[in-house]
Amino acid sequence: MRVIILFLFPFLLNSTFAYNILIYSPAFATSHMNFMAHLADTLTEAGHNVTFLVPMSDEKLRDRIKVQTKNIIIVDQDEIQKSNKCSGMNKMMQSLWTHIDSPETNRARFKLFGNQTVETCANLLRNSEIFERLRKVGFDAAITESLSICGLAYFKKLGIDRTIIATSCTMFDNIMQLIGEPDHPSYVPALQSLYTEKMNLYQRYQNSKYSISLQKTMREIFDLEIQLFSKWDISNWHDFYSETSLVFVNSNPYIDFPRPIIQKTIAIGGISVNVDKIKSQKLSEEWNNILDKRSQNMLISFGSIAKSMDMPIEWRTNILKVIETFPNVTFIWKYESDELKWANDIENVVFSKWTPQTTLLGDKRVTAFLTHGGLGSTNELAYLGKPAIMIPIFGDQMRNANMLERHNGAIKLSKFDLANFELVEKSINNILNDEKYFKNAEKLAHLLSKQPMKPKETVIKYVEFVSEFGPFPTMDPYSRNMSKIQIYMLDIYFIMFLSYSILLFAFLVFGRFLYNYLNFRILFYRNKID
Ligand SMILES: *[C@@H]1O[C@H](CO)[C@@H](O)[C@H](O)[C@H]1NC(C)=O
Ligand SMILES: *[C@@H]1O[C@H](CO)[C@@H](O)[C@H](O)[C@H]1NC(C)=O
Ligand SMILES: *[C@@H]1O[C@H](CO)[C@@H](O)[C@H](O)[C@H]1NC(C)=O
Ligand SMILES: *[C@@H]1O[C@H](CO)[C@@H](O)[C@H](O)[C@H]1NC(C)=O
């Protein structure tokens, strides 16, 4: 009897608590899509019926959609979206290598992205067949990627009010502002900021500009997207974010810069790193042979957006010259082209268009990683405990590099340093041979393996909770309805200042009066005596 109950119990649990969950994940960049897919897989593994809705922003990403659930709905581009494609995306990506980061240039870069986002949303709305299909399901909750307001407006149209935003980056400055989370650019680096938490006067000014510029950029995109919904009487998106039940952030409190958050913000940083699975994966014989060849191995990858093959030729040549000075180290370089004549004579470098990155990082024979510091790679480094050289190229990568460097297991360089032979050589030598980096990286990984709440558990518990009880209007901080003057109590400080000033003034007037009076009396008596 007991055996039967034990067998039945997990099944009963699954069937009673299986929720219908919709996940909106537009295909515009691999890293964002992977993050949303990990959320989906976590919920599918917990027995929920996940529907993964993928509007195609970028057709090239079709093979990268990897998710366990069978309910995948891909929204193909129609002729209108195809013909409205903005040219210049490839050119923009190539220019990222030498792009000089500033709040203004970042905004200009987002223009193309905004166009793509709006066109993707318009295409989704033209597809009434998918809408009808989804409307019939009756979803308990829905989760959307945060770089577009289309998901939340679409959920509204579908009549789903238990919603969650998920950001595959650390907190976005515009989300903070929209949900009423305290925003302190004086010591919290903005998402695309170049600085750490220790900033001088000028840097604090710049940091706040980074924050404001991102808010403005997103506002412009959302304004365009929401116009598409005017037919359905949806015109104002300003309360959409605060109406959601939760915000999942790809940030981990033990890795990220400390900052104040509201109770709706739930950190799930590291959800995409499944350490046990990575450590149990086996490398192919080919990769094993490569790793066994020399005593040390170093992986080099700049991610999938800024391609290694597009980097300035002088930087590429410089890296190769440095590699030549480490004959006992094998360098594995993720490189996208077969045109390799420039590196033909060097023995200790292996070029590969694709690398099993996580499996390599989980392997003891790989000593260190040279990376662009995308958040995916940054979290992998933290959880797998590998020392790294981080060379951020654009976007949030500077912040990620600064964030990990604080734990003393990584060295940060500027991308422009790639032209500097001595510096690159010294950094690689340090990261490979100075025990300090290895020990600190391992310490962080150990800590993360023991953190009290695992990201996966957190996601399952919170999504189930929202599916049952959301939304939570009482969790909306009242600060959203207050002016900055009220929030920072400037009115009260002003009144206090005014009262003390009046008191001081009265005191001075009285003092002067007393002084004059006494003077007069003294004179009067003197005169009398005389
Ligand atoms: C699971 O979701 C799909 C929509 O993607 C729906 O058609 C199906 O009925 C759902 N299954 C259950 C058991 O609710
Ligand atoms: C996007 O760019 C294309 C080509 O430049 C243009 O035709 C289209 O109207 C733009 N879409 C939006 C929403 O701005
Ligand atoms: C490489 O290893 C060999 C043999 O272990 C050693 O003799 C040589 O000095 C090493 N070279 C460098 C540059 O470390
Ligand atoms: C802010 O004011 C609006 C309109 O008066 C109200 O609907 C909303 O509930 C208020 N928000 C909070 C957090 O009190």
XYZ file of C-alpha atoms and ligand atoms in Angstrom:
586
model
C 0.000 0.000 0.000
C 2.698 2.406 1.054
C 4.652 1.676 -2.098
C 1.637 2.499 -4.224
C 1.128 5.795 -2.448
C 4.783 6.676 -2.864
C 4.512 5.984 -6.562
C 1.299 7.864 -6.946
C 2.311 10.852 -4.933
C 4.621 12.597 -7.425
C 2.090 11.924 -10.158
C -0.714 13.464 -8.106
C 1.474 16.443 -7.320
C 2.133 16.972 -11.006
C -1.441 16.643 -12.108
C -2.957 18.870 -9.433
C -0.415 21.613 -9.797
C 0.195 21.592 -13.553
C -0.315 25.127 -14.792
C -0.639 26.406 -18.343
C 2.154 28.904 -18.767
C 2.838 31.101 -21.797
C 6.375 32.374 -22.401
C 6.945 35.207 -24.892
C 10.505 35.113 -26.197
C 11.204 37.014 -29.434
C 14.224 35.672 -31.353
C 16.547 38.673 -31.563
C 19.691 37.438 -29.790
C 20.872 33.995 -28.747
C 21.704 34.911 -25.163
C 18.266 36.366 -24.436
C 16.537 33.408 -26.055
C 18.665 30.881 -24.132
C 17.734 32.521 -20.873
C 14.004 32.354 -21.664
C 14.437 28.739 -22.812
C 16.019 27.856 -19.465
C 13.037 29.369 -17.669
C 10.743 27.312 -19.901
C 12.704 24.095 -19.344
C 12.772 24.611 -15.587
C 8.967 24.859 -15.569
C 8.513 21.964 -18.014
C 10.724 19.748 -15.812
C 8.517 20.674 -12.863
C 5.522 19.251 -14.753
C 3.912 22.420 -16.092
C 2.444 22.828 -19.580
C 4.658 25.507 -21.086
C 3.899 27.195 -24.411
C 6.939 28.910 -25.911
C 5.941 31.738 -28.267
C 8.784 32.889 -30.533
C 8.185 35.810 -32.897
C 11.104 35.767 -35.355
C 13.001 39.048 -35.111
C 16.053 37.590 -36.761
C 15.456 34.648 -39.129
C 19.060 33.469 -38.706
C 18.307 32.356 -35.141
C 15.858 29.641 -36.178
C 18.267 26.724 -35.466
C 19.102 28.183 -32.073
C 15.599 27.700 -30.650
C 16.196 24.832 -28.216
C 13.521 24.147 -25.689
C 12.095 20.952 -24.188
C 8.389 21.735 -24.351
C 6.522 20.398 -27.390
C 4.330 23.499 -27.542
C 6.611 25.797 -29.521
C 4.861 28.432 -31.599
C 7.164 30.138 -34.068
C 5.765 33.306 -35.586
C 7.326 33.445 -39.041
C 8.061 36.751 -40.724
C 5.436 37.640 -43.312
C 6.162 39.501 -46.529
C 5.562 42.903 -44.910
C 8.099 42.273 -42.144
C 10.611 40.870 -44.633
C 10.315 43.922 -46.886
C 10.559 46.336 -43.959
C 13.886 44.915 -42.884
C 16.361 47.623 -41.956
C 19.660 47.197 -43.711
C 22.742 48.024 -41.729
C 22.401 45.455 -38.934
C 25.528 43.559 -40.066
C 27.479 46.762 -40.484
C 26.471 47.870 -37.000
C 27.643 44.548 -35.530
C 31.022 44.860 -37.232
C 31.436 48.386 -35.964
C 30.950 47.198 -32.368
C 34.643 46.329 -32.119
C 35.813 49.920 -32.353
C 32.599 51.535 -31.096
C 33.421 54.059 -28.354
C 30.915 53.630 -25.593
C 28.952 56.599 -24.277
C 25.332 57.233 -23.312
C 24.771 58.965 -26.666
C 26.374 56.355 -28.938
C 24.500 53.598 -27.103
C 21.221 55.280 -27.911
C 22.050 55.629 -31.570
C 22.912 51.926 -31.679
C 19.502 51.002 -30.285
C 17.697 52.666 -33.230
C 18.050 49.585 -35.456
C 17.037 47.311 -32.636
C 13.939 49.432 -32.034
C 12.878 49.177 -35.650
C 13.275 45.390 -35.538
C 11.299 45.145 -32.291
C 8.362 47.163 -33.609
C 8.262 45.247 -36.905
C 8.297 41.943 -35.003
C 5.391 43.010 -32.827
C 3.402 44.224 -35.847
C 3.931 40.861 -37.530
C 2.701 38.987 -34.455
C -0.451 41.102 -34.385
C -1.158 40.450 -38.067
C -1.211 36.728 -37.299
C -4.767 36.294 -36.040
C -4.666 32.496 -36.311
C -2.035 32.228 -33.572
C -3.942 34.701 -31.444
C -7.139 32.649 -31.687
C -5.237 29.468 -30.862
C -3.718 31.028 -27.743
C -6.949 32.651 -26.633
C -8.623 29.257 -26.348
C -5.969 27.757 -24.053
C -6.738 29.640 -20.851
C -3.289 30.393 -19.453
C -2.708 30.564 -15.698
C 0.306 32.823 -16.054
C 2.511 34.379 -18.713
C 6.171 35.421 -18.735
C 7.722 37.925 -21.129
C 11.224 39.033 -22.055
C 11.601 42.656 -20.967
C 13.140 44.411 -23.983
C 9.755 45.025 -25.591
C 6.330 46.022 -24.300
C 4.636 43.880 -26.964
C 4.505 40.794 -24.733
C 2.632 42.494 -21.893
C 0.198 44.234 -24.247
C -0.408 40.939 -26.072
C -1.099 39.182 -22.741
C -3.631 41.891 -21.944
C -5.299 41.283 -25.300
C -5.369 37.553 -24.468
C -6.938 38.368 -21.105
C -4.047 37.052 -18.976
C -3.490 39.153 -15.857
C -0.996 36.983 -13.957
C 2.149 38.157 -15.649
C 5.876 38.131 -14.960
C 8.703 40.067 -16.613
C 12.031 38.324 -17.032
C 15.243 40.050 -17.968
C 18.209 38.056 -19.194
C 20.452 40.917 -18.066
C 21.014 42.336 -14.608
C 18.336 44.903 -13.730
C 17.382 47.320 -16.525
C 17.338 50.974 -15.476
C 13.943 51.509 -17.116
C 12.360 48.584 -15.237
C 13.670 49.969 -11.957
C 12.084 53.299 -12.698
C 8.771 51.794 -13.873
C 8.208 49.434 -10.948
C 9.210 52.010 -8.340
C 12.488 50.419 -7.295
C 14.979 52.770 -5.607
C 17.462 53.903 -8.201
C 20.828 55.171 -6.924
C 23.217 55.948 -9.765
C 25.570 57.405 -7.165
C 26.804 53.924 -6.260
C 24.906 51.398 -8.412
C 26.410 51.035 -11.911
C 23.774 51.467 -14.647
C 23.266 48.488 -16.967
C 25.540 49.834 -19.688
C 27.826 51.851 -17.465
C 31.604 51.666 -17.680
C 32.141 52.153 -13.965
C 32.285 50.162 -10.759
C 30.462 51.229 -7.587
C 33.331 53.581 -6.655
C 32.822 56.651 -8.813
C 34.227 60.159 -8.758
C 32.069 63.219 -9.382
C 32.323 63.041 -13.196
C 31.704 59.299 -13.266
C 28.605 59.620 -11.105
C 27.312 62.181 -13.567
C 28.075 59.895 -16.516
C 26.572 56.889 -14.728
C 23.298 58.701 -14.240
C 23.396 59.659 -17.914
C 23.776 55.982 -18.866
C 20.737 55.215 -16.758
C 18.600 58.024 -18.177
C 19.638 57.283 -21.751
C 18.497 53.647 -21.465
C 15.183 54.736 -19.947
C 14.657 57.141 -22.817
C 15.600 54.594 -25.468
C 13.171 52.009 -24.149
C 10.441 54.608 -23.749
C 10.754 55.507 -27.439
C 10.517 51.854 -28.511
C 7.546 51.161 -26.225
C 5.719 54.250 -27.523
C 6.022 52.938 -31.083
C 5.006 49.409 -30.128
C 1.925 50.475 -28.209
C 0.562 52.384 -31.217
C 0.067 48.978 -32.837
C -2.474 48.137 -30.129
C -4.675 51.213 -30.561
C -7.323 49.074 -32.291
C -7.822 47.203 -29.025
C -8.008 50.289 -26.825
C -4.596 49.694 -25.363
C -2.726 52.946 -25.527
C -0.851 53.613 -22.331
C 1.871 51.216 -21.266
C 3.190 53.227 -18.303
C 1.590 51.011 -15.638
C 2.189 47.700 -17.441
C 5.417 46.881 -15.654
C 4.068 47.677 -12.223
C 0.959 45.574 -12.886
C 3.105 42.461 -13.302
C 3.313 40.104 -10.352
C 7.099 39.678 -10.373
C 10.308 40.664 -12.070
C 12.853 37.879 -12.610
C 16.346 39.316 -12.936
C 19.387 37.429 -14.201
C 21.469 38.688 -11.327
C 22.795 36.883 -8.312
C 23.115 38.695 -4.964
C 26.447 36.961 -4.252
C 27.931 38.070 -7.581
C 26.277 41.413 -8.378
C 26.891 44.888 -6.960
C 24.800 45.364 -3.809
C 21.713 47.561 -4.248
C 18.273 48.094 -2.665
C 15.403 46.233 -4.359
C 11.636 45.946 -3.879
C 10.020 42.662 -2.874
C 8.751 41.961 -6.398
C 12.262 41.694 -7.782
C 13.465 38.107 -7.669
C 17.093 37.342 -8.483
C 17.536 34.119 -10.420
C 21.061 34.715 -11.771
C 22.671 31.456 -12.791
C 19.489 29.669 -13.833
C 21.146 28.918 -17.167
C 24.152 27.193 -15.571
C 23.387 23.596 -14.687
C 26.662 22.717 -12.955
C 25.922 19.013 -12.370
C 24.871 18.481 -15.970
C 27.906 20.366 -17.313
C 30.329 18.371 -15.141
C 28.789 15.083 -16.277
C 29.070 15.892 -19.988
C 31.755 14.036 -21.938
C 33.939 15.714 -24.537
C 34.420 14.084 -27.912
C 37.696 12.270 -28.580
C 38.809 15.110 -30.802
C 38.438 17.661 -28.009
C 40.041 15.282 -25.505
C 43.087 14.958 -27.744
C 43.343 18.716 -28.060
C 43.217 19.219 -24.277
C 45.763 16.443 -23.594
C 48.358 17.851 -25.943
C 49.827 20.504 -23.628
C 49.895 21.033 -19.867
C 47.659 24.124 -19.998
C 44.712 25.192 -22.168
C 43.027 28.536 -22.585
C 39.711 29.160 -24.304
C 39.160 32.389 -26.269
C 35.665 33.481 -27.309
C 34.101 36.857 -27.958
C 30.573 35.512 -28.212
C 28.265 35.441 -31.191
C 27.412 39.115 -31.784
C 30.808 40.777 -32.154
C 32.609 38.176 -34.258
C 36.319 37.403 -33.842
C 36.731 37.483 -37.613
C 35.557 41.122 -37.668
C 38.037 42.385 -35.077
C 40.620 44.941 -36.263
C 43.481 43.090 -37.989
C 46.159 44.643 -35.718
C 44.428 43.339 -32.602
C 44.074 39.880 -34.087
C 47.737 39.809 -35.083
C 48.719 41.014 -31.648
C 46.789 38.223 -29.911
C 48.493 35.723 -32.184
C 51.931 37.154 -31.354
C 51.157 36.756 -27.647
C 49.956 33.172 -28.206
C 53.301 32.390 -29.838
C 55.122 33.267 -26.620
C 53.277 30.498 -24.708
C 54.416 27.328 -26.537
C 53.299 25.129 -23.621
C 49.717 26.366 -23.680
C 47.059 25.363 -26.223
C 44.732 28.224 -27.131
C 41.260 27.289 -28.395
C 39.850 30.256 -30.278
C 36.197 30.456 -31.331
C 36.650 31.887 -34.816
C 33.919 32.148 -37.435
C 35.844 31.970 -40.697
C 37.906 29.363 -42.599
C 40.196 32.098 -43.870
C 43.138 31.307 -41.562
C 46.245 31.990 -43.633
C 47.213 34.763 -41.249
C 47.769 32.164 -38.485
C 49.171 29.228 -40.430
C 52.587 29.023 -38.827
C 51.464 28.908 -35.212
C 51.166 25.430 -33.726
C 49.573 26.005 -30.319
C 46.311 27.528 -31.476
C 43.169 25.649 -32.502
C 40.482 27.561 -34.392
C 36.930 26.348 -34.236
C 33.662 27.831 -35.459
C 31.897 26.182 -32.599
C 33.196 25.092 -29.190
C 31.479 23.077 -26.449
C 32.035 26.128 -24.215
C 30.362 25.025 -20.992
C 31.825 21.513 -21.140
C 35.282 22.979 -21.708
C 34.870 25.432 -18.813
C 33.797 22.539 -16.594
C 36.938 20.570 -17.505
C 39.953 20.711 -15.169
C 42.385 20.743 -18.090
C 41.176 24.172 -19.200
C 43.066 26.686 -17.050
C 41.426 29.977 -17.990
C 38.997 31.746 -20.322
C 39.414 34.921 -22.340
C 35.897 36.261 -22.885
C 33.839 39.284 -23.935
C 31.882 38.992 -20.700
C 28.362 38.378 -21.933
C 26.217 37.668 -18.903
C 25.800 34.012 -19.919
C 29.564 33.460 -19.962
C 30.031 35.559 -16.830
C 27.597 33.391 -14.872
C 29.216 30.227 -16.252
C 32.609 31.464 -15.059
C 31.256 32.271 -11.613
C 29.452 28.946 -11.156
C 32.231 26.807 -12.665
C 35.041 28.659 -10.875
C 37.368 29.461 -13.767
C 39.805 32.385 -13.792
C 39.205 34.742 -16.698
C 40.396 37.723 -18.665
C 37.362 39.794 -19.528
C 37.453 42.090 -22.552
C 34.029 43.725 -22.833
C 32.998 44.919 -26.292
C 29.632 46.674 -25.847
C 26.322 46.878 -23.971
C 26.185 45.395 -20.483
C 29.532 43.636 -20.889
C 31.522 46.386 -19.109
C 29.285 46.060 -16.100
C 29.552 42.260 -16.133
C 33.343 42.480 -16.249
C 33.479 44.997 -13.393
C 31.068 42.826 -11.431
C 33.138 39.646 -11.713
C 36.477 41.404 -11.274
C 35.370 42.472 -7.780
C 35.634 38.828 -6.734
C 39.340 38.795 -7.671
C 39.193 35.781 -9.927
C 39.215 37.774 -13.158
C 41.284 40.462 -14.874
C 39.480 43.148 -16.879
C 41.048 44.740 -19.958
C 39.681 47.328 -22.357
C 39.088 46.078 -25.911
C 41.541 48.753 -27.065
C 44.206 47.028 -24.933
C 44.117 44.195 -27.475
C 46.638 46.246 -29.421
C 49.056 46.287 -26.479
C 51.456 43.319 -26.604
C 53.050 43.713 -23.141
C 49.726 44.105 -21.338
C 47.995 41.170 -23.023
C 51.058 38.964 -22.495
C 51.357 39.913 -18.830
C 47.625 39.393 -18.202
C 47.584 35.955 -19.814
C 50.697 34.972 -17.879
C 49.099 36.112 -14.611
C 45.759 34.435 -15.188
C 47.429 31.142 -16.133
C 50.088 31.038 -13.455
C 49.083 33.151 -10.451
C 47.312 30.800 -8.007
C 45.426 33.750 -6.491
C 42.974 33.950 -9.410
C 42.259 30.248 -9.395
C 41.664 30.192 -5.619
C 39.305 33.176 -5.658
C 37.326 31.852 -8.610
C 36.964 28.493 -6.891
C 35.897 30.119 -3.644
C 33.060 31.961 -5.407
C 31.925 28.793 -7.206
C 31.899 26.887 -3.923
C 29.821 29.610 -2.262
C 27.329 29.588 -5.145
C 26.953 25.814 -4.946
C 25.842 26.252 -1.337
C 23.583 29.318 -1.724
C 20.382 28.947 0.331
C 17.907 29.232 -2.583
C 18.835 27.663 -5.928
C 17.664 29.664 -8.975
C 15.599 26.761 -10.378
C 13.707 26.143 -7.139
C 13.074 29.872 -6.869
C 11.585 30.057 -10.363
C 9.299 27.058 -9.851
C 8.004 28.229 -6.471
C 7.377 31.800 -7.555
C 5.711 30.942 -10.869
C 3.406 28.480 -9.116
C 2.605 31.086 -6.488
C 1.803 33.728 -9.113
C -0.318 31.223 -11.082
C -2.401 30.672 -7.992
C -2.541 34.101 -6.335
C -1.292 36.824 -8.710
C -1.437 39.709 -9.421
C -0.407 41.565 -6.258
C -1.507 45.209 -6.515
C -0.720 45.758 -2.835
C 2.951 45.107 -3.603
C 3.091 48.161 -5.826
C 5.164 50.726 -3.916
C 3.304 53.980 -3.336
C 6.464 55.868 -4.321
C 5.298 55.526 -7.929
C 2.568 58.050 -7.209
C 4.904 60.481 -5.470
C 7.175 63.144 -6.896
C 10.954 62.956 -6.407
C 10.561 65.901 -4.006
C 8.270 63.819 -1.812
C 10.258 60.589 -2.125
C 13.541 62.202 -1.075
C 11.717 64.344 1.561
C 13.106 67.508 -0.019
C 9.886 69.340 0.948
C 10.387 68.389 4.586
C 14.072 69.320 4.547
C 13.080 72.647 3.020
C 10.464 73.310 5.726
C 12.952 72.336 8.416
C 15.543 74.624 6.909
C 12.988 77.437 6.713
C 11.858 76.987 10.338
C 15.407 76.967 11.647
C 16.213 80.009 9.523
C 13.221 81.914 10.911
C 14.146 80.901 14.446
C 17.733 82.014 13.929
C 16.570 85.282 12.397
C 14.191 85.929 15.309
C 16.970 85.146 17.738
C 19.308 87.604 15.984
C 16.667 90.335 15.927
C 15.937 89.799 19.576
C 19.646 89.773 20.413
C 20.163 93.007 18.612
C 17.205 94.569 20.337
C 18.503 93.444 23.730
C 21.953 94.754 22.937
C 20.587 98.137 21.872
C 18.348 98.282 24.900
C 21.173 97.488 27.316
C 23.447 99.979 25.622
C 20.792 102.604 25.982
C 20.317 101.837 29.691
C 24.034 101.961 30.350
C 24.294 105.311 28.599
C 21.266 106.535 30.475
C 22.744 105.621 33.895
C 26.144 107.024 32.981
C 24.483 110.283 32.039
C 22.576 110.248 35.324
C 25.742 109.653 37.373
C 27.543 112.383 35.488
C -1.019 22.701 -23.073
O -0.891 23.877 -23.844
C -1.353 23.783 -25.182
C -1.138 25.119 -25.854
O 0.195 25.280 -26.236
C -2.814 23.409 -25.209
O -3.248 23.254 -26.532
C -3.051 22.152 -24.420
O -4.431 21.910 -24.335
C -2.494 22.294 -23.025
N -2.597 21.027 -22.311
C -3.323 20.909 -21.226
C -3.325 19.549 -20.610
O -3.922 21.843 -20.719
C 11.983 50.048 -40.156
O 12.871 50.311 -41.206
C 12.344 50.080 -42.512
C 13.442 50.264 -43.521
O 14.183 51.411 -43.262
C 11.134 50.996 -42.743
O 10.575 50.743 -43.999
C 10.111 50.752 -41.655
O 9.040 51.641 -41.773
C 10.740 50.902 -40.260
N 9.762 50.514 -39.290
C 9.461 51.255 -38.230
C 8.427 50.708 -37.328
O 10.009 52.299 -37.981
C 57.842 24.391 -21.999
O 58.017 23.106 -21.416
C 59.304 22.582 -21.600
C 59.316 21.152 -21.077
O 58.517 20.996 -19.965
C 60.307 23.471 -20.875
O 61.618 22.980 -21.051
C 60.210 24.887 -21.446
O 61.042 25.759 -20.734
C 58.786 25.395 -21.395
N 58.706 26.655 -22.106
C 58.171 27.755 -21.587
C 58.190 28.974 -22.463
O 57.674 27.791 -20.471
C -1.540 55.646 -7.860
O -2.644 56.425 -8.265
C -3.530 55.772 -9.147
C -4.579 56.770 -9.606
O -5.012 57.562 -8.564
C -4.148 54.568 -8.441
O -4.998 53.877 -9.306
C -3.006 53.635 -7.997
O -3.532 52.566 -7.252
C -2.000 54.379 -7.155
N -0.854 53.526 -6.917
C -0.475 53.159 -5.697
C 0.728 52.298 -5.620
O -1.045 53.523 -4.692
